PDB file of C-alpha atoms and ligand atoms in Angstrom:
ATOM      1  CA  MET F  25      -0.085  -0.003  -0.118  1.00  0.00           C
ATOM      2  CA  ASP F  26       1.429   3.348  -0.951  1.00  0.00           C
ATOM      3  CA  PHE F  27       1.906   5.950   1.879  1.00  0.00           C
ATOM      4  CA  LEU F  28      -1.415   8.327   0.891  1.00  0.00           C
ATOM      5  CA  THR F  29      -3.875   4.960   0.653  1.00  0.00           C
ATOM      6  CA  LEU F  30      -2.305   4.161   4.031  1.00  0.00           C
ATOM      7  CA  SER F  31      -3.133   7.611   5.348  1.00  0.00           C
ATOM      8  CA  LYS F  32      -6.534   7.737   4.336  1.00  0.00           C
ATOM      9  CA  GLU F  33      -7.140   4.188   5.459  1.00  0.00           C
ATOM     10  CA  ARG F  34      -5.551   4.399   9.162  1.00  0.00           C
ATOM     11  CA  TYR F  35      -8.003   5.432  11.713  1.00  0.00           C
ATOM     12  CA  THR F  36      -7.643   4.805  15.471  1.00  0.00           C
ATOM     13  CA  ALA F  37      -9.514   2.206  16.589  1.00  0.00           C
ATOM     14  CA  LYS F  38     -12.389   2.324  19.488  1.00  0.00           C
ATOM     15  CA  HIS F  39     -13.257  -1.235  19.771  1.00  0.00           C
ATOM     16  CA  TYR F  40     -11.079  -4.474  19.516  1.00  0.00           C
ATOM     17  CA  ASP F  41     -11.933  -7.807  18.552  1.00  0.00           C
ATOM     18  CA  VAL F  42     -10.796  -9.639  21.160  1.00  0.00           C
ATOM     19  CA  ASN F  43     -10.263 -12.948  19.649  1.00  0.00           C
ATOM     20  CA  ARG F  44      -7.495 -11.900  17.481  1.00  0.00           C
ATOM     21  CA  LYS F  45      -4.098 -10.964  18.408  1.00  0.00           C
ATOM     22  CA  ILE F  46      -1.225 -10.321  16.819  1.00  0.00           C
ATOM     23  CA  SER F  47       1.347 -12.568  16.012  1.00  0.00           C
ATOM     24  CA  ASN F  48       4.866 -12.900  17.459  1.00  0.00           C
ATOM     25  CA  GLU F  49       6.665 -12.604  13.903  1.00  0.00           C
ATOM     26  CA  ASP F  50       3.969  -9.159  13.671  1.00  0.00           C
ATOM     27  CA  LEU F  51       5.277  -7.682  16.750  1.00  0.00           C
ATOM     28  CA  ASP F  52       8.481  -8.453  15.905  1.00  0.00           C
ATOM     29  CA  LYS F  53       8.218  -6.318  12.940  1.00  0.00           C
ATOM     30  CA  LEU F  54       6.431  -3.415  14.763  1.00  0.00           C
ATOM     31  CA  LEU F  55       9.069  -3.461  17.719  1.00  0.00           C
ATOM     32  CA  GLU F  56      11.843  -3.579  14.761  1.00  0.00           C
ATOM     33  CA  ILE F  57       9.440  -0.588  13.343  1.00  0.00           C
ATOM     34  CA  VAL F  58      10.036   1.166  16.592  1.00  0.00           C
ATOM     35  CA  ARG F  59      13.297   0.743  17.123  1.00  0.00           C
ATOM     36  CA  LEU F  60      14.562   1.953  13.960  1.00  0.00           C
ATOM     37  CA  SER F  61      12.675   5.560  14.223  1.00  0.00           C
ATOM     38  CA  PRO F  62      14.334   8.567  13.855  1.00  0.00           C
ATOM     39  CA  SER F  63      15.232  11.040  16.773  1.00  0.00           C
ATOM     40  CA  ALA F  64      17.264  14.051  17.063  1.00  0.00           C
ATOM     41  CA  VAL F  65      21.107  13.572  17.309  1.00  0.00           C
ATOM     42  CA  ASN F  66      20.062  10.087  17.230  1.00  0.00           C
ATOM     43  CA  ALA F  67      19.829  10.061  21.102  1.00  0.00           C
ATOM     44  CA  GLN F  68      17.155   7.478  21.169  1.00  0.00           C
ATOM     45  CA  ALA F  69      16.759   8.677  24.569  1.00  0.00           C
ATOM     46  CA  TRP F  70      13.413   6.384  25.302  1.00  0.00           C
ATOM     47  CA  LYS F  71      12.270   3.454  26.184  1.00  0.00           C
ATOM     48  CA  PHE F  72       9.072   1.256  24.885  1.00  0.00           C
ATOM     49  CA  PHE F  73       7.398  -1.260  27.513  1.00  0.00           C
ATOM     50  CA  VAL F  74       5.922  -3.833  25.472  1.00  0.00           C
ATOM     51  CA  GLY F  75       2.322  -5.396  26.948  1.00  0.00           C
ATOM     52  CA  SER F  76       0.539  -8.445  25.854  1.00  0.00           C
ATOM     53  CA  GLN F  77      -3.588  -8.457  26.680  1.00  0.00           C
ATOM     54  CA  LYS F  78      -2.426  -9.988  30.080  1.00  0.00           C
ATOM     55  CA  SER F  79      -0.786  -7.186  31.517  1.00  0.00           C
ATOM     56  CA  MET F  80      -3.625  -4.566  30.505  1.00  0.00           C
ATOM     57  CA  ALA F  81      -4.634  -5.219  33.724  1.00  0.00           C
ATOM     58  CA  LYS F  82      -1.690  -3.703  35.081  1.00  0.00           C
ATOM     59  CA  ILE F  83      -1.781  -0.507  33.611  1.00  0.00           C
ATOM     60  CA  MET F  84      -5.665  -0.503  33.466  1.00  0.00           C
ATOM     61  CA  PRO F  85      -5.654   2.308  36.710  1.00  0.00           C
ATOM     62  CA  ALA F  86      -3.908   4.063  34.746  1.00  0.00           C
ATOM     63  CA  ILE F  87      -6.143   4.370  31.388  1.00  0.00           C
ATOM     64  CA  CYS F  88      -8.677   7.318  31.135  1.00  0.00           C
ATOM     65  CA  ASP F  89     -12.159   6.340  32.013  1.00  0.00           C
ATOM     66  CA  PHE F  90     -13.345   6.858  28.488  1.00  0.00           C
ATOM     67  CA  ASN F  91     -10.476   5.398  26.788  1.00  0.00           C
ATOM     68  CA  ARG F  92     -10.834   1.692  28.797  1.00  0.00           C
ATOM     69  CA  ASP F  93     -13.476   0.360  27.101  1.00  0.00           C
ATOM     70  CA  ARG F  94     -12.148   1.094  23.596  1.00  0.00           C
ATOM     71  CA  VAL F  95      -8.802  -0.594  24.518  1.00  0.00           C
ATOM     72  CA  GLY F  96      -9.803  -3.037  26.886  1.00  0.00           C
ATOM     73  CA  ASP F  97      -9.545  -6.040  24.108  1.00  0.00           C
ATOM     74  CA  CYS F  98      -6.798  -4.792  22.340  1.00  0.00           C
ATOM     75  CA  SER F  99      -4.173  -7.572  21.502  1.00  0.00           C
ATOM     76  CA  HIS F 100      -0.968  -5.249  22.697  1.00  0.00           C
ATOM     77  CA  PHE F 101      -0.002  -2.212  23.749  1.00  0.00           C
ATOM     78  CA  ILE F 102       2.902  -0.016  24.233  1.00  0.00           C
ATOM     79  CA  VAL F 103       3.846   1.894  26.618  1.00  0.00           C
ATOM     80  CA  MET F 104       6.025   4.694  25.132  1.00  0.00           C
ATOM     81  CA  CYS F 105       8.283   6.664  27.688  1.00  0.00           C
ATOM     82  CA  ALA F 106      10.927   9.717  27.174  1.00  0.00           C
ATOM     83  CA  GLN F 107      14.081  10.089  29.390  1.00  0.00           C
ATOM     84  CA  ASN F 108      13.478  13.043  32.207  1.00  0.00           C
ATOM     85  CA  LYS F 109      17.456  14.466  32.494  1.00  0.00           C
ATOM     86  CA  LEU F 110      20.403  13.979  30.266  1.00  0.00           C
ATOM     87  CA  ASP F 111      21.799  10.644  31.177  1.00  0.00           C
ATOM     88  CA  GLU F 112      25.382  10.910  29.537  1.00  0.00           C
ATOM     89  CA  ALA F 113      26.341   7.313  30.045  1.00  0.00           C
ATOM     90  CA  SER F 114      23.371   6.494  27.890  1.00  0.00           C
ATOM     91  CA  TYR F 115      24.498   8.574  24.825  1.00  0.00           C
ATOM     92  CA  LYS F 116      27.868   7.367  25.246  1.00  0.00           C
ATOM     93  CA  GLU F 117      26.151   3.795  24.398  1.00  0.00           C
ATOM     94  CA  VAL F 118      24.565   5.065  21.503  1.00  0.00           C
ATOM     95  CA  THR F 119      28.256   6.300  20.065  1.00  0.00           C
ATOM     96  CA  LYS F 120      29.537   3.112  21.272  1.00  0.00           C
ATOM     97  CA  LYS F 121      26.455   1.086  19.080  1.00  0.00           C
ATOM     98  CA  GLU F 122      27.014   3.328  16.296  1.00  0.00           C
ATOM     99  CA  ASP F 123      30.807   2.338  16.169  1.00  0.00           C
ATOM    100  CA  ALA F 124      29.808  -1.498  16.214  1.00  0.00           C
ATOM    101  CA  ASP F 125      27.318  -1.034  13.581  1.00  0.00           C
ATOM    102  CA  GLY F 126      30.095   0.331  11.439  1.00  0.00           C
ATOM    103  CA  ARG F 127      29.254   4.204  11.236  1.00  0.00           C
ATOM    104  CA  TYR F 128      33.142   5.210  11.561  1.00  0.00           C
ATOM    105  CA  PRO F 129      35.549   2.810  10.194  1.00  0.00           C
ATOM    106  CA  ASN F 130      38.541   4.382  10.219  1.00  0.00           C
ATOM    107  CA  HIS F 131      37.415   7.464  11.503  1.00  0.00           C
ATOM    108  CA  PRO F 132      37.684   7.492  15.195  1.00  0.00           C
ATOM    109  CA  ASN F 133      38.006  11.388  15.604  1.00  0.00           C
ATOM    110  CA  ILE F 134      34.604  11.682  13.710  1.00  0.00           C
ATOM    111  CA  ARG F 135      33.403   9.056  16.090  1.00  0.00           C
ATOM    112  CA  ASP F 136      34.660  11.240  18.960  1.00  0.00           C
ATOM    113  CA  ILE F 137      33.328  14.572  17.681  1.00  0.00           C
ATOM    114  CA  VAL F 138      29.842  12.678  16.899  1.00  0.00           C
ATOM    115  CA  ASP F 139      30.069  12.051  20.624  1.00  0.00           C
ATOM    116  CA  GLU F 140      31.021  15.392  21.798  1.00  0.00           C
ATOM    117  CA  HIS F 141      28.304  16.815  19.730  1.00  0.00           C
ATOM    118  CA  ARG F 142      25.020  14.756  20.406  1.00  0.00           C
ATOM    119  CA  ILE F 143      26.040  15.322  24.898  1.00  0.00           C
ATOM    120  CA  ALA F 144      26.229  19.145  23.876  1.00  0.00           C
ATOM    121  CA  PHE F 145      22.518  18.808  22.486  1.00  0.00           C
ATOM    122  CA  GLY F 146      21.746  17.274  25.567  1.00  0.00           C
ATOM    123  CA  LYS F 147      23.080  19.608  27.640  1.00  0.00           C
ATOM    124  CA  LEU F 148      21.210  22.467  25.701  1.00  0.00           C
ATOM    125  CA  HIS F 149      17.857  21.333  26.198  1.00  0.00           C
ATOM    126  CA  GLU F 150      18.856  20.881  29.720  1.00  0.00           C
ATOM    127  CA  SER F 151      20.391  24.778  30.131  1.00  0.00           C
ATOM    128  CA  LEU F 152      17.035  25.514  28.164  1.00  0.00           C
ATOM    129  CA  GLY F 153      15.089  23.794  30.419  1.00  0.00           C
ATOM    130  CA  ASP F 154      12.988  22.124  27.585  1.00  0.00           C
ATOM    131  CA  TYR F 155      14.955  18.039  28.042  1.00  0.00           C
ATOM    132  CA  ALA F 156      11.955  16.243  29.091  1.00  0.00           C
ATOM    133  CA  GLN F 157       9.983  17.806  26.617  1.00  0.00           C
ATOM    134  CA  TRP F 158      12.386  17.632  23.810  1.00  0.00           C
ATOM    135  CA  THR F 159      12.935  14.048  24.342  1.00  0.00           C
ATOM    136  CA  SER F 160       9.023  13.230  24.428  1.00  0.00           C
ATOM    137  CA  LYS F 161       9.160  15.170  21.047  1.00  0.00           C
ATOM    138  CA  GLN F 162      10.822  12.235  19.455  1.00  0.00           C
ATOM    139  CA  VAL F 163       9.117   9.541  21.183  1.00  0.00           C
ATOM    140  CA  TYR F 164       5.462  11.326  19.164  1.00  0.00           C
ATOM    141  CA  ILE F 165       7.994  10.528  16.198  1.00  0.00           C
ATOM    142  CA  ALA F 166       8.347   6.881  17.244  1.00  0.00           C
ATOM    143  CA  MET F 167       4.769   6.533  17.572  1.00  0.00           C
ATOM    144  CA  THR F 168       4.033   7.962  14.757  1.00  0.00           C
ATOM    145  CA  ALA F 169       6.151   5.254  12.907  1.00  0.00           C
ATOM    146  CA  LEU F 170       4.261   2.881  14.771  1.00  0.00           C
ATOM    147  CA  ILE F 171       0.677   3.711  14.129  1.00  0.00           C
ATOM    148  CA  TYR F 172       1.620   3.942  10.102  1.00  0.00           C
ATOM    149  CA  GLY F 173       3.905   0.553  10.005  1.00  0.00           C
ATOM    150  CA  ALA F 174       0.641  -0.945  11.594  1.00  0.00           C
ATOM    151  CA  LYS F 175      -2.201  -0.218   9.216  1.00  0.00           C
ATOM    152  CA  SER F 176       0.877  -1.689   6.980  1.00  0.00           C
ATOM    153  CA  MET F 177       0.766  -4.638   8.048  1.00  0.00           C
ATOM    154  CA  GLY F 178      -3.089  -4.968   8.595  1.00  0.00           C
ATOM    155  CA  ILE F 179      -2.640  -4.124  12.841  1.00  0.00           C
ATOM    156  CA  ASP F 180      -5.359  -1.846  14.007  1.00  0.00           C
ATOM    157  CA  SER F 181      -4.035   0.680  16.906  1.00  0.00           C
ATOM    158  CA  THR F 182      -5.267   3.622  19.452  1.00  0.00           C
ATOM    159  CA  ALA F 183      -2.818   5.960  20.468  1.00  0.00           C
ATOM    160  CA  MET F 184      -3.462   7.344  24.055  1.00  0.00           C
ATOM    161  CA  GLU F 185      -2.710  11.051  25.525  1.00  0.00           C
ATOM    162  CA  GLY F 186      -6.001  10.122  27.458  1.00  0.00           C
ATOM    163  CA  ILE F 187      -3.850   8.820  31.099  1.00  0.00           C
ATOM    164  CA  ASP F 188      -3.345   9.347  34.434  1.00  0.00           C
ATOM    165  CA  TYR F 189       0.715   9.840  33.193  1.00  0.00           C
ATOM    166  CA  ALA F 190       1.154  10.053  37.388  1.00  0.00           C
ATOM    167  CA  LYS F 191      -0.238   7.089  38.077  1.00  0.00           C
ATOM    168  CA  LEU F 192       1.217   5.345  34.947  1.00  0.00           C
ATOM    169  CA  ASP F 193       4.453   6.564  35.552  1.00  0.00           C
ATOM    170  CA  GLU F 194       3.905   5.275  39.049  1.00  0.00           C
ATOM    171  CA  ILE F 195       2.738   1.642  38.028  1.00  0.00           C
ATOM    172  CA  LEU F 196       5.810   0.942  36.277  1.00  0.00           C
ATOM    173  CA  ASP F 197       8.530   3.030  38.324  1.00  0.00           C
ATOM    174  CA  LEU F 198       9.494   5.129  35.652  1.00  0.00           C
ATOM    175  CA  LYS F 199      10.820   8.004  37.423  1.00  0.00           C
ATOM    176  CA  ALA F 200      13.403   5.666  39.032  1.00  0.00           C
ATOM    177  CA  GLN F 201      14.253   4.818  36.016  1.00  0.00           C
ATOM    178  CA  ASN F 202      14.953   8.468  35.001  1.00  0.00           C
ATOM    179  CA  LEU F 203      11.649   8.110  32.737  1.00  0.00           C
ATOM    180  CA  HIS F 204       8.444   9.445  32.194  1.00  0.00           C
ATOM    181  CA  SER F 205       5.558   8.236  29.765  1.00  0.00           C
ATOM    182  CA  VAL F 206       4.396   9.913  27.000  1.00  0.00           C
ATOM    183  CA  VAL F 207       1.624   8.327  25.042  1.00  0.00           C
ATOM    184  CA  VAL F 208       0.221   4.557  25.032  1.00  0.00           C
ATOM    185  CA  VAL F 209      -0.234   2.855  21.570  1.00  0.00           C
ATOM    186  CA  ALA F 210      -3.175   0.235  21.903  1.00  0.00           C
ATOM    187  CA  LEU F 211      -2.274  -2.830  19.034  1.00  0.00           C
ATOM    188  CA  GLY F 212      -4.692  -5.069  17.662  1.00  0.00           C
ATOM    189  CA  TYR F 213      -7.477  -5.800  15.332  1.00  0.00           C
ATOM    190  CA  SER F 214     -10.462  -3.624  15.710  1.00  0.00           C
ATOM    191  CA  SER F 215     -13.760  -5.254  15.914  1.00  0.00           C
ATOM    192  CA  ASP F 216     -16.959  -5.072  13.023  1.00  0.00           C
ATOM    193  CA  ASP F 217     -18.705  -2.986  15.214  1.00  0.00           C
ATOM    194  CA  ASP F 218     -15.937   0.038  16.174  1.00  0.00           C
ATOM    195  CA  SER F 219     -17.814   2.877  15.300  1.00  0.00           C
ATOM    196  CA  ASN F 220     -14.798   4.572  13.805  1.00  0.00           C
ATOM    197  CA  LYS F 221     -13.949   2.168  10.985  1.00  0.00           C
ATOM    198  CA  LYS F 222     -16.886   2.951   8.775  1.00  0.00           C
ATOM    199  CA  ARG F 223     -17.119   7.241   9.815  1.00  0.00           C
ATOM    200  CA  PRO F 224     -15.000   9.188   6.674  1.00  0.00           C
ATOM    201  CA  LYS F 225     -11.821  10.602   7.569  1.00  0.00           C
ATOM    202  CA  SER F 226     -12.351  14.435   8.292  1.00  0.00           C
ATOM    203  CA  ARG F 227      -9.363  17.032   8.103  1.00  0.00           C
ATOM    204  CA  ARG F 228      -9.152  20.744   7.685  1.00  0.00           C
ATOM    205  CA  ALA F 229      -8.748  21.454   4.237  1.00  0.00           C
ATOM    206  CA  LYS F 230      -5.717  22.006   2.633  1.00  0.00           C
ATOM    207  CA  GLU F 231      -6.218  26.208   2.162  1.00  0.00           C
ATOM    208  CA  SER F 232      -6.395  26.410   6.052  1.00  0.00           C
ATOM    209  CA  VAL F 233      -3.762  24.329   6.441  1.00  0.00           C
ATOM    210  CA  PHE F 234      -0.981  25.329   3.883  1.00  0.00           C
ATOM    211  CA  SER F 235       0.393  28.843   3.257  1.00  0.00           C
ATOM    212  CA  PHE F 236       2.488  28.774   0.250  1.00  0.00           C
ATOM    213  CA  LEU F 237       5.766  31.150   0.400  1.00  0.00           C
ATOM    214  CA  ASP F 238       6.618  31.014  -3.169  1.00  0.00           C
TER     215      ASP F 238
HETATM  216  C1  FMN E 328      -1.286  11.363  20.305  1.00  0.00           C
HETATM  217  C2  FMN E 328      -2.344  11.076  20.307  1.00  0.00           C
HETATM  218  C3  FMN E 328      -3.742  10.994  21.256  1.00  0.00           C
HETATM  219  C4  FMN E 328      -4.465  10.503  21.432  1.00  0.00           C
HETATM  220  N1  FMN E 328      -5.301  10.157  22.288  1.00  0.00           N
HETATM  221  C5  FMN E 328      -6.339   9.251  22.188  1.00  0.00           C
HETATM  222  C6  FMN E 328      -6.981   8.965  23.159  1.00  0.00           C
HETATM  223  O1  FMN E 328      -6.672   9.294  24.205  1.00  0.00           O
HETATM  224  N2  FMN E 328      -8.324   8.281  22.996  1.00  0.00           N
HETATM  225  C7  FMN E 328      -8.932   7.883  21.688  1.00  0.00           C
HETATM  226  O2  FMN E 328      -9.735   7.837  21.769  1.00  0.00           O
HETATM  227  N3  FMN E 328      -8.306   8.477  20.459  1.00  0.00           N
HETATM  228  C8  FMN E 328      -6.818   9.574  20.934  1.00  0.00           C
HETATM  229  N4  FMN E 328      -6.336   9.793  19.882  1.00  0.00           N
HETATM  230  C9  FMN E 328      -7.268   9.746  18.496  1.00  0.00           C
HETATM  231  C10 FMN E 328      -7.271  11.296  18.024  1.00  0.00           C
HETATM  232  O3  FMN E 328      -8.763  11.144  18.120  1.00  0.00           O
HETATM  233  C11 FMN E 328      -7.659  10.683  16.686  1.00  0.00           C
HETATM  234  O4  FMN E 328      -6.117  10.662  15.457  1.00  0.00           O
HETATM  235  C12 FMN E 328      -8.360  12.238  15.543  1.00  0.00           C
HETATM  236  O5  FMN E 328      -9.213  12.061  16.167  1.00  0.00           O
HETATM  237  C13 FMN E 328      -7.862  11.640  14.091  1.00  0.00           C
HETATM  238  O6  FMN E 328      -8.770  10.184  13.918  1.00  0.00           O
HETATM  239  P1  FMN E 328      -7.974   8.887  13.369  1.00  0.00           P
HETATM  240  O7  FMN E 328      -6.688   8.748  14.011  1.00  0.00           O
HETATM  241  O8  FMN E 328      -9.163   8.274  13.399  1.00  0.00           O
HETATM  242  O9  FMN E 328      -7.825   9.707  11.513  1.00  0.00           O
HETATM  243  C14 FMN E 328      -4.974  10.283  20.154  1.00  0.00           C
HETATM  244  C15 FMN E 328      -4.172  10.697  18.830  1.00  0.00           C
HETATM  245  C16 FMN E 328      -2.975  10.914  19.139  1.00  0.00           C
HETATM  246  C17 FMN E 328      -2.435  11.544  17.680  1.00  0.00           C
END
């Protein structure tokens, strides 16, 4: 499916078929899509907690009332989290991995410059006081890759900000891991009575969204 068709056909699932589960193979592909998401300076200052229906009960107290019926029957979910404070060691791990993946063949000096710059960007956002917002923004990119990637595989999704963030962070003990939750994405196969399935998609008109500069 080309990306425009995908964009027209993806929709937010509002009810799942409890009997249909994502296969392990497809789940692995979804996680790979998330893992490959781009982020500023490739910092990947994020962590994703993956759960199946079994662990849904654990996070349900942190899902807002209006979302509970919508996602209660989903197959899997991912709690997408971002770093709270700059963790230089985790940045250095990225450089080490880039090196191991062959990004700097015969160029250790470039590797060291990239390493310094990445940390400098992190420090810049710390000094601006927006480090946690900056890392959250990157998580939304991964969320976007996930929901479109899922649709490309015939898997439906529900991105949710309708969550009690403080409660979710407590349930997953995120603060102790220098993390906060950003968004939860439920995944699975929507049921035939999903109200959103048959609704036409609606967006602002092109003229109101785009301003052409030349
Ligand atoms: C970041 C984000 C948070 C959202 N939170 C919720 C939510 O908590 N509950 C819900 O039912 N839908 C949620 N949505 C779905 C939006 O309402 C939906 O994407 C929008 O109305 C457009 O409809 P469509 O996704 O079906 O095209 C969220 C979407 C995004 C991108």
